[in-house]
Coordinates of C-alpha atoms in Angstrom, one line a residue:
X1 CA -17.0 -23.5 7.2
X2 CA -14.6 -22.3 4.5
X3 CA -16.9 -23.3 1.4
X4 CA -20.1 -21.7 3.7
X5 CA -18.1 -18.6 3.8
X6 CA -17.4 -18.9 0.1
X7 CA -20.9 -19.3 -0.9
X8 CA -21.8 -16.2 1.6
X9 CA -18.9 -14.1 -0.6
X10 CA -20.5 -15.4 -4.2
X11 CA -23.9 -14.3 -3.2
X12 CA -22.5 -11.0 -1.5
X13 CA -20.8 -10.4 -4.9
X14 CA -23.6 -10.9 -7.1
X15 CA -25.5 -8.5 -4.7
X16 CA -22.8 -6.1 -5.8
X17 CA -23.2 -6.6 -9.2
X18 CA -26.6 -6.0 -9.1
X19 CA -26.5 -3.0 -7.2
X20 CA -23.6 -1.3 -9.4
X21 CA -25.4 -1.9 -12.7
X22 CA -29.1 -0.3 -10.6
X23 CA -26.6 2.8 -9.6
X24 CA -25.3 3.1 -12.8
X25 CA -28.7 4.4 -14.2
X26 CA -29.6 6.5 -11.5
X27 CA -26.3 8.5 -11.1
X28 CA -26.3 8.5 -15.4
X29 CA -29.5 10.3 -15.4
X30 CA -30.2 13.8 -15.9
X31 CA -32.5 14.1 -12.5
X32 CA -29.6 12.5 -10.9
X33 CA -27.3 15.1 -12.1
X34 CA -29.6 18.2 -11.4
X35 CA -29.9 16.9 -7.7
X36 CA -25.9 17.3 -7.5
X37 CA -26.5 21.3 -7.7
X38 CA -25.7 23.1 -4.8
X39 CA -25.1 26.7 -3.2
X40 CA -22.3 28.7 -4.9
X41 CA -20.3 29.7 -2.2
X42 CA -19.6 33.2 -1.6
X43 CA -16.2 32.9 -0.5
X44 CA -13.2 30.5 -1.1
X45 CA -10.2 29.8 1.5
X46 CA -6.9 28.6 0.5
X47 CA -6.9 26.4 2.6
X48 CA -4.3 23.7 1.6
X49 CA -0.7 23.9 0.5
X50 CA 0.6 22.3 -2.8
X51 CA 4.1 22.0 -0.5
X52 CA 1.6 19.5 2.0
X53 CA 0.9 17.3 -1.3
X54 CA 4.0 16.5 -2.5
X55 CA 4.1 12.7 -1.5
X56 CA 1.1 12.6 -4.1
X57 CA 1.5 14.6 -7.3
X58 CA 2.6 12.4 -10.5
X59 CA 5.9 13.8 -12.3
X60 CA 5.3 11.5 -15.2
X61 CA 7.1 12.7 -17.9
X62 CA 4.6 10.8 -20.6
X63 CA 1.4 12.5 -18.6
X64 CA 3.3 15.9 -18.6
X65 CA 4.1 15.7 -22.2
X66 CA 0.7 14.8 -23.2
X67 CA -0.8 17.7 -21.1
X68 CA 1.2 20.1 -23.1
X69 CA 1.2 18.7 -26.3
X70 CA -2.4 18.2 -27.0
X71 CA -3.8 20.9 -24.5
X72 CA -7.3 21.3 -25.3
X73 CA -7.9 18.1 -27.3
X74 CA -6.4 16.1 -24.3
X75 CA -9.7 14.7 -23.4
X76 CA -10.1 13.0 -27.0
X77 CA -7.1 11.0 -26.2
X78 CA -8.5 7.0 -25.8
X79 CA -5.1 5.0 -26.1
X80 CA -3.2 5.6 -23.0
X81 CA -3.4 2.4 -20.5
X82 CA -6.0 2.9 -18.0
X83 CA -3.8 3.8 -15.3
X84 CA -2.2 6.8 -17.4
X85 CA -5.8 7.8 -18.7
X86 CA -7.0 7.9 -14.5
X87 CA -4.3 9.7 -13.9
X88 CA -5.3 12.9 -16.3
X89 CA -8.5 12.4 -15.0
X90 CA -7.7 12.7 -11.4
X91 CA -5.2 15.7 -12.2
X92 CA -2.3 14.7 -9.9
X93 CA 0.1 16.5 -12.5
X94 CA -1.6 19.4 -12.1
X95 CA 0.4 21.1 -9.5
X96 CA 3.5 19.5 -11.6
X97 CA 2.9 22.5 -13.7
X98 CA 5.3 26.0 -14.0
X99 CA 2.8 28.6 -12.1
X100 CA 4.2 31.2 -13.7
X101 CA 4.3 30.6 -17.6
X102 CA 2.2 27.4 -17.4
X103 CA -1.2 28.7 -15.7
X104 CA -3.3 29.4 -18.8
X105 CA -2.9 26.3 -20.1
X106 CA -3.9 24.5 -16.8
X107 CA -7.0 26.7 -16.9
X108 CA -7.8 26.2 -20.2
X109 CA -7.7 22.2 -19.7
X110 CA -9.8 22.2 -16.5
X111 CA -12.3 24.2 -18.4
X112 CA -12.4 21.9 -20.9
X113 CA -12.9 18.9 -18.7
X114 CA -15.6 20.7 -16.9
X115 CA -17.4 21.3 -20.8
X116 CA -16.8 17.4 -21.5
X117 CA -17.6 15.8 -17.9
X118 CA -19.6 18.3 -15.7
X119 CA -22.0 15.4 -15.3
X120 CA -21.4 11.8 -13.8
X121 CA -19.4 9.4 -15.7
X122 CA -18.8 5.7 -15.2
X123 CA -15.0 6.2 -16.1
X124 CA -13.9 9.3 -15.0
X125 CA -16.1 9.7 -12.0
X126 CA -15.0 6.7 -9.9
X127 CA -15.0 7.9 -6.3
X128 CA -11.5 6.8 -6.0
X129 CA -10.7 9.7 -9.2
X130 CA -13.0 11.9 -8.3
X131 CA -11.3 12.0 -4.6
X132 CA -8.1 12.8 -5.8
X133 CA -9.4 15.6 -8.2
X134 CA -11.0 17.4 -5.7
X135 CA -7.4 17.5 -3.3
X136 CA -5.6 18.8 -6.5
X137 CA -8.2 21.3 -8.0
X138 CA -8.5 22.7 -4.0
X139 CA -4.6 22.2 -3.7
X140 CA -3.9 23.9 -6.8
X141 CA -5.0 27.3 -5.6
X142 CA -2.1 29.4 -7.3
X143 CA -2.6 28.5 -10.6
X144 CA -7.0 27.7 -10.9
X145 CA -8.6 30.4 -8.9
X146 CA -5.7 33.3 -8.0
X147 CA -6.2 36.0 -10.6
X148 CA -8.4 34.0 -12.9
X149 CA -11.6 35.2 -14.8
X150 CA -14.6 35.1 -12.0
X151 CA -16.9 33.0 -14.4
X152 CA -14.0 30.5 -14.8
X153 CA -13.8 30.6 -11.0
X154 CA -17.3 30.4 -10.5
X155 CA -17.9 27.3 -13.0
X156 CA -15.0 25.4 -11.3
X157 CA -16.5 26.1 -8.0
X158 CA -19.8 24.9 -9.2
X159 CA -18.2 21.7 -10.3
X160 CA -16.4 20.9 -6.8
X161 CA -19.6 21.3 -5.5
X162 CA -21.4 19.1 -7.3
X163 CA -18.5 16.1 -7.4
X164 CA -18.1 16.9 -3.3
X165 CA -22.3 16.1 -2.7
X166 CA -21.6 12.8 -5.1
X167 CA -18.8 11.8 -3.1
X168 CA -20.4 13.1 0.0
X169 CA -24.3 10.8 -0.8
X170 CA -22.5 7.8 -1.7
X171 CA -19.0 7.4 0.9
X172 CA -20.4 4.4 2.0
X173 CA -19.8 3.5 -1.4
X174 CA -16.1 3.9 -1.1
X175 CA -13.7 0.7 0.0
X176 CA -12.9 1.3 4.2
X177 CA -9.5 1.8 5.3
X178 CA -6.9 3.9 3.1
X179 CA -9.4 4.8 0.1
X180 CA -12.2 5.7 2.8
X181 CA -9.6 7.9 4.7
X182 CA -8.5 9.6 1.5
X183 CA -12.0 10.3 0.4
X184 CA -13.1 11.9 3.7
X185 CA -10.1 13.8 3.4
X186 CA -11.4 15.7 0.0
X187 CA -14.8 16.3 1.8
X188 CA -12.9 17.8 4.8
X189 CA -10.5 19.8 2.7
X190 CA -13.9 21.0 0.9
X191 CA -15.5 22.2 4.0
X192 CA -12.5 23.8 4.8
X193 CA -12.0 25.9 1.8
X194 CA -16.0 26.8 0.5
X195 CA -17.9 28.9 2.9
X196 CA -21.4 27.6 3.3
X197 CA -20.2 24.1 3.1
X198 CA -18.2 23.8 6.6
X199 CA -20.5 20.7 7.6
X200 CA -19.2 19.1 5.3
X201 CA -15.9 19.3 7.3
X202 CA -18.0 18.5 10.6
X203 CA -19.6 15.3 8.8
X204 CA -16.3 14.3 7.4
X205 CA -14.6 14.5 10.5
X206 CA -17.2 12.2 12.4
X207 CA -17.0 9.7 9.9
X208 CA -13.3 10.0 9.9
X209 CA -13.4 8.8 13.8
X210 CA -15.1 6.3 13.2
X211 CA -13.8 4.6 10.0
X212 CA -10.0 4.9 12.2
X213 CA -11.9 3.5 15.1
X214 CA -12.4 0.1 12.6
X215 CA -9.5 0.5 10.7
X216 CA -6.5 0.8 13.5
X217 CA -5.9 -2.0 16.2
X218 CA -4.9 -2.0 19.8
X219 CA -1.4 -1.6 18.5
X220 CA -1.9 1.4 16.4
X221 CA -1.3 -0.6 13.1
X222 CA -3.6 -0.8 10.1
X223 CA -5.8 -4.0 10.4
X224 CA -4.7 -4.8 6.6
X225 CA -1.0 -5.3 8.6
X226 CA 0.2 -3.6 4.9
X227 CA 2.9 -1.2 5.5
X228 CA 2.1 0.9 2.4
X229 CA -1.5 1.1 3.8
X230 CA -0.1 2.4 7.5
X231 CA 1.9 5.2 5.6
X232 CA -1.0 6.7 3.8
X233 CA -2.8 6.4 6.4
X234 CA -0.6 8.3 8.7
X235 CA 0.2 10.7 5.7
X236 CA -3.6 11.6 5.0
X237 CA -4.2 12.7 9.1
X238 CA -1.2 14.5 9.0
X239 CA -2.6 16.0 6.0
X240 CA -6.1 16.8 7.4
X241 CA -4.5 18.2 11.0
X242 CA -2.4 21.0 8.9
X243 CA -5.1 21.6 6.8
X244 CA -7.1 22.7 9.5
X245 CA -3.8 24.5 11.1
X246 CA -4.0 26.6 8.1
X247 CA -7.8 27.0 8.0
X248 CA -7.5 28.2 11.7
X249 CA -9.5 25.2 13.1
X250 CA -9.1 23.5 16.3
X251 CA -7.0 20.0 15.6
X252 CA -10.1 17.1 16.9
X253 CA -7.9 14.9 20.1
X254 CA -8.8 11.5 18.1
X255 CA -6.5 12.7 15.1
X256 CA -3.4 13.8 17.4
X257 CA -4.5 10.3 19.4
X258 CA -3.9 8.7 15.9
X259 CA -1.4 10.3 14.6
X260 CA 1.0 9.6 17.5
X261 CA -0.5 5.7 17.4
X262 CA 0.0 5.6 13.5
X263 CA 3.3 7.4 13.7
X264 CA 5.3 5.0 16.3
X265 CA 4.7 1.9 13.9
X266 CA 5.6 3.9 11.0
X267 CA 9.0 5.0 12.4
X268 CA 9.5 1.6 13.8
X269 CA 8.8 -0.3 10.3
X270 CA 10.8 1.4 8.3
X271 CA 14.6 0.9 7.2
X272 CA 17.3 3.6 7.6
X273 CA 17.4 4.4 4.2
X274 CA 13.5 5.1 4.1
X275 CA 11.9 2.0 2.4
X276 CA 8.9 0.3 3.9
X277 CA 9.2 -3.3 3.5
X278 CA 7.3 -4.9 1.0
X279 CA 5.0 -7.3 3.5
X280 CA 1.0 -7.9 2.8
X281 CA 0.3 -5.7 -0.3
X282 CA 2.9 -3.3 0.2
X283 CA 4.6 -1.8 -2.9
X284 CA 8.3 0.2 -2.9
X285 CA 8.3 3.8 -1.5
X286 CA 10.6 5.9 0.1
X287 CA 9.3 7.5 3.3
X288 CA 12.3 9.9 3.8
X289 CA 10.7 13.4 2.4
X290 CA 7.6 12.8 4.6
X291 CA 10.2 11.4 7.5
X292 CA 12.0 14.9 7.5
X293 CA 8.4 17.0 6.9
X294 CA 7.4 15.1 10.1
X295 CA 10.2 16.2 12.1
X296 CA 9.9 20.1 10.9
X297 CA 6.5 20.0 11.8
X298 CA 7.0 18.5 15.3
X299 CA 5.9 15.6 15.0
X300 CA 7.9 13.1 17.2
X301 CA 7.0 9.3 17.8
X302 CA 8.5 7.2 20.7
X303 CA 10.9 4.2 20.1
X304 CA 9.3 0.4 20.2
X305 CA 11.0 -2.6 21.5
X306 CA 12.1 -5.6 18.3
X307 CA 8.9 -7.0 18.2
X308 CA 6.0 -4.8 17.5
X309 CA 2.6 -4.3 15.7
X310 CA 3.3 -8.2 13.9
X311 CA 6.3 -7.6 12.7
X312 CA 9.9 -8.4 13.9
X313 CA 12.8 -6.3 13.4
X314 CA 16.8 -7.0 14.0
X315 CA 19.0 -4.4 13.8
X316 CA 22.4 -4.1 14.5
X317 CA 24.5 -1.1 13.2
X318 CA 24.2 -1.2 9.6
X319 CA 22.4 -4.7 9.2
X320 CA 18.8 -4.3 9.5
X321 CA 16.5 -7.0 9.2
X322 CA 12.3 -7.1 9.2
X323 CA 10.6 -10.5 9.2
X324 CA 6.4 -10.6 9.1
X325 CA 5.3 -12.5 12.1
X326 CA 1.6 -11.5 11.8
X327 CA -1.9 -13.0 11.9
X328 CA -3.8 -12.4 8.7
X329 CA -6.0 -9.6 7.9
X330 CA -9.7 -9.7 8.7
X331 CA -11.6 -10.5 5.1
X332 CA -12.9 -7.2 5.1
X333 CA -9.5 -5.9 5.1
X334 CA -7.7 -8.3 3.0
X335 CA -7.7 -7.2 -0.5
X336 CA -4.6 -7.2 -1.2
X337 CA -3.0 -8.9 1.7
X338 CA -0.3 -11.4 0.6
X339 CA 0.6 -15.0 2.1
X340 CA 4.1 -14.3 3.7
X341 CA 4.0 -15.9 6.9
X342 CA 7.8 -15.4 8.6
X343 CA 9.0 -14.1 5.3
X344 CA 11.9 -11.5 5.9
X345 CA 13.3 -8.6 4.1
X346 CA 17.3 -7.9 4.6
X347 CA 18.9 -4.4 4.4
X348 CA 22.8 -3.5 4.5
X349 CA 24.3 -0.1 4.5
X350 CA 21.3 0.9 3.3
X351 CA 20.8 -1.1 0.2
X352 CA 18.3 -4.1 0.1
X353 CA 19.6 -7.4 -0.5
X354 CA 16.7 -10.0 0.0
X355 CA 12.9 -9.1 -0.1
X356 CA 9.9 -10.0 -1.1
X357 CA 8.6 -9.8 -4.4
X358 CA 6.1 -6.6 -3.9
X359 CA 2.6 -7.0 -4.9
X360 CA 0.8 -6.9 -8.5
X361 CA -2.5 -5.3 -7.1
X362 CA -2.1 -3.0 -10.0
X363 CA -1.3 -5.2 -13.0
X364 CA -4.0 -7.2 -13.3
X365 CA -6.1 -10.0 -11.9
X366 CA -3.3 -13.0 -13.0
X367 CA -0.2 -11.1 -11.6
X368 CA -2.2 -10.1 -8.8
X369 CA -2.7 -13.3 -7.2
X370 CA 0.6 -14.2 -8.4
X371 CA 2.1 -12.1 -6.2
X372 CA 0.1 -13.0 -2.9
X373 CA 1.1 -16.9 -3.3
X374 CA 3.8 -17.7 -0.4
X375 CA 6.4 -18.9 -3.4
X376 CA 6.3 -14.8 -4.2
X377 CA 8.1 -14.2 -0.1
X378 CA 11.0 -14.9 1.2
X379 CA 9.7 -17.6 3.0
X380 CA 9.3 -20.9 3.3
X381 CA 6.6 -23.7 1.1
X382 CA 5.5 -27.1 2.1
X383 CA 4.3 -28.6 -1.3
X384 CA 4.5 -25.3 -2.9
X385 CA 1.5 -24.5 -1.6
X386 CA 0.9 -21.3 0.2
X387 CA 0.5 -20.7 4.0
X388 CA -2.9 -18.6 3.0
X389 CA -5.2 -20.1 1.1
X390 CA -7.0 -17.3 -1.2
X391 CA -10.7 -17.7 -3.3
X392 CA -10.1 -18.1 -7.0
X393 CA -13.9 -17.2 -7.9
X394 CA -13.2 -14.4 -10.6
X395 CA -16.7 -12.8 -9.3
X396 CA -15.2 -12.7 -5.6
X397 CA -11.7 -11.6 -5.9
X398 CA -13.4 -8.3 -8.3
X399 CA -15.2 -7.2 -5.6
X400 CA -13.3 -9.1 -2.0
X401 CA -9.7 -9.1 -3.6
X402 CA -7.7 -11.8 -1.9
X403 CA -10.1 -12.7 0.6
X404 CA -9.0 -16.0 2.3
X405 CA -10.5 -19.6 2.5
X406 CA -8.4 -20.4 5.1
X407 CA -6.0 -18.8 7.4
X408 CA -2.6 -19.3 9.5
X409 CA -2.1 -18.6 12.9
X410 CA 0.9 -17.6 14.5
X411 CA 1.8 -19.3 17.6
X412 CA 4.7 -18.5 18.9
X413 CA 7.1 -14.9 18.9
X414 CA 10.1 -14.6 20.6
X415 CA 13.0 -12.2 21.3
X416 CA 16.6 -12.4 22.2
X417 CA 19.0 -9.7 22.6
X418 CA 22.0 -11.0 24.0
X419 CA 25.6 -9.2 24.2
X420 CA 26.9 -11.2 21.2
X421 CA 23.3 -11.7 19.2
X422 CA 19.8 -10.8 18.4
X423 CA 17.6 -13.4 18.1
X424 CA 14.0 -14.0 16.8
X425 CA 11.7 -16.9 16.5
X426 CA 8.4 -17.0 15.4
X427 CA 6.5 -20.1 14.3
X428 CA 2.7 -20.4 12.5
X429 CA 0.6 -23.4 11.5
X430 CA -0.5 -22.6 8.0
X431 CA 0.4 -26.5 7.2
X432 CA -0.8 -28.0 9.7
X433 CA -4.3 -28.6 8.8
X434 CA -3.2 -30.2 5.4
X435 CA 0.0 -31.6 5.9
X436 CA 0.3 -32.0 9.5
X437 CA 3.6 -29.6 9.4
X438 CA 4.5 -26.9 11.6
X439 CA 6.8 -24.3 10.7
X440 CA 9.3 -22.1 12.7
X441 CA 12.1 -20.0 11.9
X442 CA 14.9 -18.8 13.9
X443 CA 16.9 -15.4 12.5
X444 CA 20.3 -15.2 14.3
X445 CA 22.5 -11.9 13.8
X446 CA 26.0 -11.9 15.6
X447 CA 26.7 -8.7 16.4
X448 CA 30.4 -8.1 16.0
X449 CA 30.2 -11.2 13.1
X450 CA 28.4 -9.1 10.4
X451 CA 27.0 -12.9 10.3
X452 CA 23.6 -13.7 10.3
X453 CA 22.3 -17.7 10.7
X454 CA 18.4 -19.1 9.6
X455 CA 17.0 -22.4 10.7
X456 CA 13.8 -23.1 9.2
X457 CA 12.1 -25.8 11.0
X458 CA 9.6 -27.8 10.2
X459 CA 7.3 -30.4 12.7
X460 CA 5.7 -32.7 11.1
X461 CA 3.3 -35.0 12.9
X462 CA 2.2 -37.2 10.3
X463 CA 5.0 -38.7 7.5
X464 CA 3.2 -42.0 6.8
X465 CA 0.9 -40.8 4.5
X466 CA 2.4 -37.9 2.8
X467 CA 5.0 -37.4 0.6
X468 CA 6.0 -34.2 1.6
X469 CA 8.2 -31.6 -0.2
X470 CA 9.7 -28.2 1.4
X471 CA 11.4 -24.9 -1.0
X472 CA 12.5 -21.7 0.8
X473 CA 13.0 -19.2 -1.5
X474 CA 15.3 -15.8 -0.8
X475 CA 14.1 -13.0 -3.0
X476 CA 17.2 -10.9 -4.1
X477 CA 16.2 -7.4 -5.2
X478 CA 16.8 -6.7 -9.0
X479 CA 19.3 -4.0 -8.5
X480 CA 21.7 -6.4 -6.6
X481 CA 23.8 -9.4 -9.1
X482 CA 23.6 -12.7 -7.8
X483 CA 26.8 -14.8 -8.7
X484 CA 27.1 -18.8 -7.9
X485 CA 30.5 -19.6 -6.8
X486 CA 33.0 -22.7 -7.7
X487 CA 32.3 -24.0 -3.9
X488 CA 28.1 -23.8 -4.2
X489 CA 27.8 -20.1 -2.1
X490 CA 26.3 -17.4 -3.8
X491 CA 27.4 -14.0 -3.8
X492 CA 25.4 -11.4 -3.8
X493 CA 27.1 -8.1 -4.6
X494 CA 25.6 -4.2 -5.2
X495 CA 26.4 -1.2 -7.5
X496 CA 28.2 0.7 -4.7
X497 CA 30.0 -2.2 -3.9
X498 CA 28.5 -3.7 -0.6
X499 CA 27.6 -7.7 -0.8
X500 CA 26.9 -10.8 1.0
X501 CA 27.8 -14.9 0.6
X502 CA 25.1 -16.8 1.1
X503 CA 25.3 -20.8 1.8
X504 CA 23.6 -24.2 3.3
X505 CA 25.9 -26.3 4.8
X506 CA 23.8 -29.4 3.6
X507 CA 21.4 -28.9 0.8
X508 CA 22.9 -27.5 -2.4
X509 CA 21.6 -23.7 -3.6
X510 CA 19.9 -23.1 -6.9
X511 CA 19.2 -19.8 -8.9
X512 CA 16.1 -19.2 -10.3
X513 CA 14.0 -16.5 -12.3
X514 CA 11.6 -14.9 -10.7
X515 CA 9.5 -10.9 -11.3
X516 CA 10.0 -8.3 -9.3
X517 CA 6.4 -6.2 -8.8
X518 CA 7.7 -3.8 -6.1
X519 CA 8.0 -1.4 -8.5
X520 CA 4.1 -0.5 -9.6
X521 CA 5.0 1.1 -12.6
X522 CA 7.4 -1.4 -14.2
X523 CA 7.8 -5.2 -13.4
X524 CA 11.0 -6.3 -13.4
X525 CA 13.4 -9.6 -13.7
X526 CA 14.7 -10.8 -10.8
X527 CA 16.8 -14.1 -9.2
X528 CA 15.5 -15.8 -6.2
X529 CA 17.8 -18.5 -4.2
X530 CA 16.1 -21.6 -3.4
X531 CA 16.8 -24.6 -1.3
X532 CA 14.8 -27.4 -1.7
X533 CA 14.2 -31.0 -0.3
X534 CA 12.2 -33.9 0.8
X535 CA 10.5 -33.9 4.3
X536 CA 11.3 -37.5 6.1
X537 CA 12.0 -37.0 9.5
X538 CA 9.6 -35.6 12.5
X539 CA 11.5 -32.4 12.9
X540 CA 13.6 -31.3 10.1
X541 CA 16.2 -28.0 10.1
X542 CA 17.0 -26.4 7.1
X543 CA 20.1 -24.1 7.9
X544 CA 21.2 -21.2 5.8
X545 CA 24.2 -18.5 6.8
X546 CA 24.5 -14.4 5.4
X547 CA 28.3 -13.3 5.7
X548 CA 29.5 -10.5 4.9
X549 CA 31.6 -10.2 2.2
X550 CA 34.9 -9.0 2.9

């Protein structure tokens, strides 16, 4: 089945192909571009608030200092990397600009874009660019089209309306789940603000329903089970409802329905200090700006028990643990989804401690993959070979991402909350077609101990004819330092002073190298601890302890 499903994904990809390099010439030609023309709208609404956006504009000092250094010549600039070079393009630094001694430059260099790109281009016209151009031009109200020159209004105008019917003829285009939500969102916010054009805030709106209808489960999680992805999600309704608040437009029930769904797994997966854990494509971010705007806007989620939406959590006054005890994503939702199976991230005082090693969706096809193996989790490997298996075919993974050969299952969840623990166990069978091994891990944390004890355990049915190796691997964050002791513990100690021991009672504990890609931007070094072994017995227990350091 899994090479039948390959074969399906190789000839779906070469479909693709085909069908990029055929749009390609139609959207480069000059009918195509004439067809974009539209209406000039009479009147424009300021609809949308650069205070709403926040979350999303880029304070890069290198694209701010560029901006104002080369001004007008800033679109001759070729020898950025790409993802500084899509980031003029899509004009997220815009609103990063002083309104008040700063606004006649930012004219000056949309105008100039306008006079280089008006018409489609392969680069700087990606749907995903283009998207986020249209939120910041709209967005930017202030500083493009209050007490500007009417033909520079009317010219930028024109534009949005031609980029809005590109977007608008060819959404299908656009990847489902966060990117299709975002993109719907600029047609929306479009509607809203250009009279004459309000069905395209109608049209995005149905559409909207229906791509959330696919996109959340029964549980109100994203079906890509990536925390990052739930966030923007939740942040880009949010967005749309006060953008309709301020455009005087009646809120649609499905996105208060969804809001509240989305919004209970966001507060419950995410630590004190505002990180979302970095499970299933899921780079760092700090929630605790768009926490607080929730909460002055209203907004108000209810509380969910410790297991919830596929994930695990133990919490215990400052100790706050999450630990992934999901199914995979669907294929069609698994692009950057990440092999992690029972991995666990650890939080104290609110400073992370142990975590996974974030994802490399953004650095390139090697690092990318990298980073979704099960060695890159805190987790557990039989063979050092990942829970997930993922497709390899270069032609695939450019269009499917890490869409999986074969898949895990989890089989068994439960919960304990006693008067002197919490408890979790959770168990999947990622090795059991290959190696005939079944893992489980138990997550103890006495309460009044500051003490937290792991058992990994693995089943094996069949030991005759393999010879069968297991590593679990603890991923410390970079900002913590990792120190080996005389008696074979490790302690693990932060900048403000807060720190751990970790030990095995009967395997010995190694330090190794490892990156770090939960920062997007900037890949760090980092340590992971490692226990290692053979497997030669029918059940075998791998036991670890967390103390507090005192």
């Amino acid at each position: 089945m899994s090479n039948f499903n390959t074969f399906n994904l190789y000839l779906l990809s070469l479909k693709k192909r085909f069908q990029e390099r055929s749009r390609e010439k139609k959207f480069s030609s000059s009918s195509y571009n004439i067809s974009l023309g539209g209406i000039q709208p009479h009147r424009i609404f300021e609809s949308s608030n650069i205070f709403l956006i926040q979350d999303l504009i880029n304070n890069d000092a290198v694209i701010l200092n560029t901006v104002r250094k080369f001004t007008t010549n800033i679109w001759k600039i070729t020898n950025l990397e790409d993802n500084k070079i899509n980031k003029l393009h899509n004009f997220s630094w815009l609103p990063a600009l002083n309104i008040k001694t700063e606004k006649e430059l930012a004219c000056l260099i949309v105008d100039q874009w306008i006079n280089n790109f008006a018409n489609y281009n392969y680069k700087y016209w990606s749907l995903e660019t283009l998207t986020m151009r249209l939120i910041f031009w709209i967005s930017s109200y202030e500083i493009i089209f209050k007490n500007s020159d009417l033909i520079f209004r009317s010219k930028v105008i024109n534009n949005i309306v031609k980029q809005t019917k590109h977007l608008y003829q060819n959404i299908n285009l656009v990847d489902p789940g966060v990117e299709k939500i975002k993109s719907l969102a600029a047609i929306i916010l479009v509607g809203n603000s250009f009279e004459q054009y309000e069905d395209y805030t109608r049209s995005g709106l149905n559409n909207l329903e229906s791509e959330l209808n696919n996109f959340i489960n029964k549980d109100g999680f994203v079906k890509s089970k990536n925390p990052e992805d739930l966030y923007w999600a939740l942040y880009f309704l949010v967005l749309i409802k006060e953008w309709l608040i301020l455009s005087q437009k009646q809120t649609p029930a499905f996105i208060n329905s969804y809001i509240n769904a989305l919004g209970i797994c966001f507060k419950f997966l995410r630590f004190s200090n505002g990180d979302i854990p970095l499970f299933n494509g899921a780079n760092h971010m700090n929630t605790e700006k768009f926490y607080e705007f929730l909460e002055s806007r209203g907004y108000e989620f209810s509380d969910m028990d410790n297991i919830f939406c596929g994930y695990a959590k133990i919490k215990s006054k400052k100790i706050e643990l999450f630990i992934d005890a999901n199914n995979p994503a669907s294929t069609l939702y698994s692009k950057n989804y990440q092999a992690g199976a029972l991995s666990f991230e650890l939080c104290s005082n609110g400073i992370k401690f142990i975590c996974n090693s974030g994802s490399g969706k953004n650095l390139g096809e090697e690092l990318s993959y990298l980073s979704s193996s099960t060695a890159a989790q805190s987790t557990l490997t039989v063979n050092d070979t990942s829970s997930c298996i993922f497709q390899k075919n270069t032609q695939i993974r450019k269009y499917f991402g890490n869409s999986l050969i074969e898949k895990h299952s989890v089989y068994k969840k439960e919960f304990k909350n006693e008067k002197e623990y919490l408890q979790c166990i959770v168990g999947h069978n990622g090795y059991e077609k290959k190696f005939k091994t079944l893992h489980e891990r138990q997550i103890t944390l006495f309460k009044t101990k500051n003490h937290i004890e792991g058992i990994d355990t693995l089943r094996c049915k069949d030991l005759e004819n393999n010879n069968l190796s297991f590593s679990v691997r603890f991923h410390i964050h970079p900002d913590i330092r990792i120190t080996k002791t005389m008696g074979n513990d490790i302690l693990l100690s932060s900048p403000e002073g807060d720190g751990w021991i970790f030990r095995s009672p009967q395997i010995p504990t190694k330090i190794e190298k490892n990156l770090y890609f939960g920062d997007s931007s900037n890949i760090k070094e980092s340590s992971f601890i490692l226990l290692e072994g053979n497997i030669e017995n029918e059940i075998t227990n791998i036991i670890w302890h967390l103390e507090k350091a005192k």
